[in-house]
Tab-separated table of C-alpha atoms in Angstrom:
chain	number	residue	atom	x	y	z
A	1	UNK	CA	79.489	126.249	129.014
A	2	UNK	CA	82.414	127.733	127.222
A	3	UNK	CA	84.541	125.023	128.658
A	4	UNK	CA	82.433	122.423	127.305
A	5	UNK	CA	82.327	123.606	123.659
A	6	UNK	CA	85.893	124.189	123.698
A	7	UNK	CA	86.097	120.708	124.573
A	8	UNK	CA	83.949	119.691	121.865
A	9	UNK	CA	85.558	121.502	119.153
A	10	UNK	CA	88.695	119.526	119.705
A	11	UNK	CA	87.363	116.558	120.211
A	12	UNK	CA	85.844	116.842	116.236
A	13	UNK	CA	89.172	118.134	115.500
A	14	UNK	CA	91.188	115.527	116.667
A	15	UNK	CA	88.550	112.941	115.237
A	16	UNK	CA	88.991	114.681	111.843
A	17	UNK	CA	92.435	114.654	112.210
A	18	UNK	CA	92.457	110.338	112.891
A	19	UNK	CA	89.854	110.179	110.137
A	20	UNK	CA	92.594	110.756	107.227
A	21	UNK	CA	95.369	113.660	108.235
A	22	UNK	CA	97.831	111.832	106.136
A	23	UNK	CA	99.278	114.522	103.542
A	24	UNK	CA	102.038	113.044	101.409
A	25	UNK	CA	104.922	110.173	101.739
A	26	UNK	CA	108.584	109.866	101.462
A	27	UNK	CA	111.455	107.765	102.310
A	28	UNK	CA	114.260	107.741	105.441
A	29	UNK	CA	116.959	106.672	102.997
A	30	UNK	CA	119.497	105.309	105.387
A	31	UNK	CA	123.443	104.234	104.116
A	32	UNK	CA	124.056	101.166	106.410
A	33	UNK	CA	127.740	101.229	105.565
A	34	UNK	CA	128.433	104.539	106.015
A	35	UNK	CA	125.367	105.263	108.751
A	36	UNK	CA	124.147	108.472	106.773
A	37	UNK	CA	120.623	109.263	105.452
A	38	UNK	CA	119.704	110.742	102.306
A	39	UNK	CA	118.332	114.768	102.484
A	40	UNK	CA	117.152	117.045	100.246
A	41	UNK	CA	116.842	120.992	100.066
A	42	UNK	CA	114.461	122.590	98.601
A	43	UNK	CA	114.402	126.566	97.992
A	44	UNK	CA	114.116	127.141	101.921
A	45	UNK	CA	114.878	124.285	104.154
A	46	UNK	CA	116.558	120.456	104.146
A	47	UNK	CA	114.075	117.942	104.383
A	48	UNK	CA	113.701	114.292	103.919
A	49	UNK	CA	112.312	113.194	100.408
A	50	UNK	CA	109.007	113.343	100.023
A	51	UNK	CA	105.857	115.450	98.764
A	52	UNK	CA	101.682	114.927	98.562
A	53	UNK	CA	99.785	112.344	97.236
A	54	UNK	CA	98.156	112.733	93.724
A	55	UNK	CA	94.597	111.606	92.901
A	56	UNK	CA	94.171	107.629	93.973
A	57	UNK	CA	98.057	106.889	94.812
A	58	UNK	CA	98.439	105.186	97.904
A	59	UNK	CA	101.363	105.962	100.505
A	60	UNK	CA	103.620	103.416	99.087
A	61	UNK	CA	103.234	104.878	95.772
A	62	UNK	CA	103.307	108.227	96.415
A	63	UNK	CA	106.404	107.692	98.218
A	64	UNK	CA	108.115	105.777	95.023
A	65	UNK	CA	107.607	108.742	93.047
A	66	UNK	CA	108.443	111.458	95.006
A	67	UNK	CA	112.035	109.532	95.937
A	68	UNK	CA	112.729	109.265	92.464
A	69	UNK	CA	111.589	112.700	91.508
A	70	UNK	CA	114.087	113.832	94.142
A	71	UNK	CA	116.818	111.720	93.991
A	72	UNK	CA	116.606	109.559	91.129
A	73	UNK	CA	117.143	106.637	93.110
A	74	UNK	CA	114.414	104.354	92.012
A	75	UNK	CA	113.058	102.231	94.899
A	76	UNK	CA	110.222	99.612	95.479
A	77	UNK	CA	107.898	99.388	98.245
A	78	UNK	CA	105.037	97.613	99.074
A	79	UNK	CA	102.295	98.466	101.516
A	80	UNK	CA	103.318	96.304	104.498
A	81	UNK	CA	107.056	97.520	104.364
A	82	UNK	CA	108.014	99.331	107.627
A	83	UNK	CA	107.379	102.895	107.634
A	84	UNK	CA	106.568	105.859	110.464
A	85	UNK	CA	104.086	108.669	110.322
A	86	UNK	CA	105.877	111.955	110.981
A	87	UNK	CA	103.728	115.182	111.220
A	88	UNK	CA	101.109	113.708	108.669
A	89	UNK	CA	103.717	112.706	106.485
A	90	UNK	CA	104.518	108.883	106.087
A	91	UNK	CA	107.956	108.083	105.743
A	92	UNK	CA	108.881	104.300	104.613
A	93	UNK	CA	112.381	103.089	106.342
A	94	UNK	CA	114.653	102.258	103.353
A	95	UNK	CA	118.081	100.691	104.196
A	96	UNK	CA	120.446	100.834	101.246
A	97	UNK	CA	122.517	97.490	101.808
A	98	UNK	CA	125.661	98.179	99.099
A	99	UNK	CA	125.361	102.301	99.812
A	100	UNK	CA	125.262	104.390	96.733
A	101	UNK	CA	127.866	104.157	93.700
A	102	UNK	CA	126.316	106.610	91.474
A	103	UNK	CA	125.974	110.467	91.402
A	104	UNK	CA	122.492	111.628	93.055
A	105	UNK	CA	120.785	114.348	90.955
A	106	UNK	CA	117.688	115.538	91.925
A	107	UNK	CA	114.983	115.209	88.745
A	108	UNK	CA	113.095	117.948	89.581
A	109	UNK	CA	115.082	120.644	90.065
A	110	UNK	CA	111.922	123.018	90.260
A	111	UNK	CA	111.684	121.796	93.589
A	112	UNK	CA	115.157	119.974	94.695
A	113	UNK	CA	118.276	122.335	94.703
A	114	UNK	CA	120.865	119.940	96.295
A	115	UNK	CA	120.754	116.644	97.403
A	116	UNK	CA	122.937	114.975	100.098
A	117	UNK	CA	124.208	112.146	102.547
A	118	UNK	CA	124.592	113.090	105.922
A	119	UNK	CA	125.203	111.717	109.648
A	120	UNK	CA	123.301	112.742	112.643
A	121	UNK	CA	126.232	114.959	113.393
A	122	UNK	CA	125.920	117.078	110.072
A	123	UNK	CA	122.663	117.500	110.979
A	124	UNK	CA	123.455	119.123	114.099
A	125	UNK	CA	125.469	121.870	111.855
A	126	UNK	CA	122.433	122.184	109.505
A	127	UNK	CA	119.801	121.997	112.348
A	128	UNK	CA	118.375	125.415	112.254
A	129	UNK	CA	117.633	124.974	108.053
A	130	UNK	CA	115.775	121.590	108.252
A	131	UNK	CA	112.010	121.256	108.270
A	132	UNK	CA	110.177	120.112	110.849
A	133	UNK	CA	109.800	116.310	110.023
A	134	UNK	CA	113.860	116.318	109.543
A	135	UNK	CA	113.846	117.975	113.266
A	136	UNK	CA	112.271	114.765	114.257
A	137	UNK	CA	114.236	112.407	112.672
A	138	UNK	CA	117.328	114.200	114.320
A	139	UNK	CA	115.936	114.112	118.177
A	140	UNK	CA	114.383	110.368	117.413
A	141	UNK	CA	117.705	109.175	115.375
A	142	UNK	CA	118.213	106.012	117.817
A	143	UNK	CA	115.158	104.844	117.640
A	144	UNK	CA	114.606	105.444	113.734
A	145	UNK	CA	118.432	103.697	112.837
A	146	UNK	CA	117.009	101.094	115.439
A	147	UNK	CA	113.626	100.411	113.238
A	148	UNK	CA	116.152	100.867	109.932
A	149	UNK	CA	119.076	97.879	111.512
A	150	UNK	CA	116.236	95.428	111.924
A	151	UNK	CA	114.445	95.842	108.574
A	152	UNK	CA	118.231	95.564	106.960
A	153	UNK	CA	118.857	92.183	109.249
A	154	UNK	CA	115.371	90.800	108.305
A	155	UNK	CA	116.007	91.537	104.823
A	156	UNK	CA	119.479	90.157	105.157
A	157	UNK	CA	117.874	87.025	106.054
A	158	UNK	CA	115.118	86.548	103.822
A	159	UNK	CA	117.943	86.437	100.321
């Protein structure tokens, strides 16, 4: 019997968790010439941009604003644009086809300390300080730059 209701109980966990465990949204900002993504730190740990959702704001939204918020890079998405869900956060794949020219400053700096380009290789040096959806990213990087060079070609092909 104690089986059985421990069976249960995560079973209406798990269903919970389908129903709507989505937290917040971000961005994989990804450098195709120089084959670096875009990282943030906050007061503790590196992470990828992103934060919660307010009040109504879909993914794709939420995801806009916390980008710019970090980085002040100012990006546009749209609902059906590629993205992967990483430890109830969704991340949108965002390849940068001319890199970045200008200075990234983070716009709130009650949050963002330091914001930087890195390869998977830095990220082996900074491993131990990044969150755990960064910790992802690093042991799925093929597959993720994979996703990122065919969203670049297809975009590449649509202008």
């Amino acid at each position: 019997m104690i089986r059985y209701n421990f069976m249960i109980s995560n079973l209406v966990k798990a269903i919970r968790c389908d129903h709507d465990s989505t937290i917040g949204a971000g961005g994989i900002i990804y450098d195709t010439k120089s084959l670096r993504i875009l990282i943030v730190r906050g007061h503790e740990k590196w992470s990828l941009p992103k934060g919660h959702s307010e009040p109504g704001e879909s993914p794709h939204e939420t995801a806009m604003r916390e980008i710019y918020e970090e980085t002040s890079l100012r990006v546009t998405l749209q609902p059906n644009d590629v993205h992967k869900k990483i430890l109830k956060v969704v991340y949108f794949l965002i390849p940068m086809e001319q890199g970045v020219e200008k200075p990234i400053e983070p716009i709130d700096t009650q949050e963002v300390i330091d914001v930087r380009w890195v390869t998977r290789q830095e990220l082996t040096q900074i491993y131990p300080y990044c969150n755990k959806q960064l910790r992802y990213l690093y042991k799925h990087w093929d597959y993720m730059m994979y996703c990122l060079y065919r969203k670049a070609r297809r975009l590449l092909q649509t202008h």
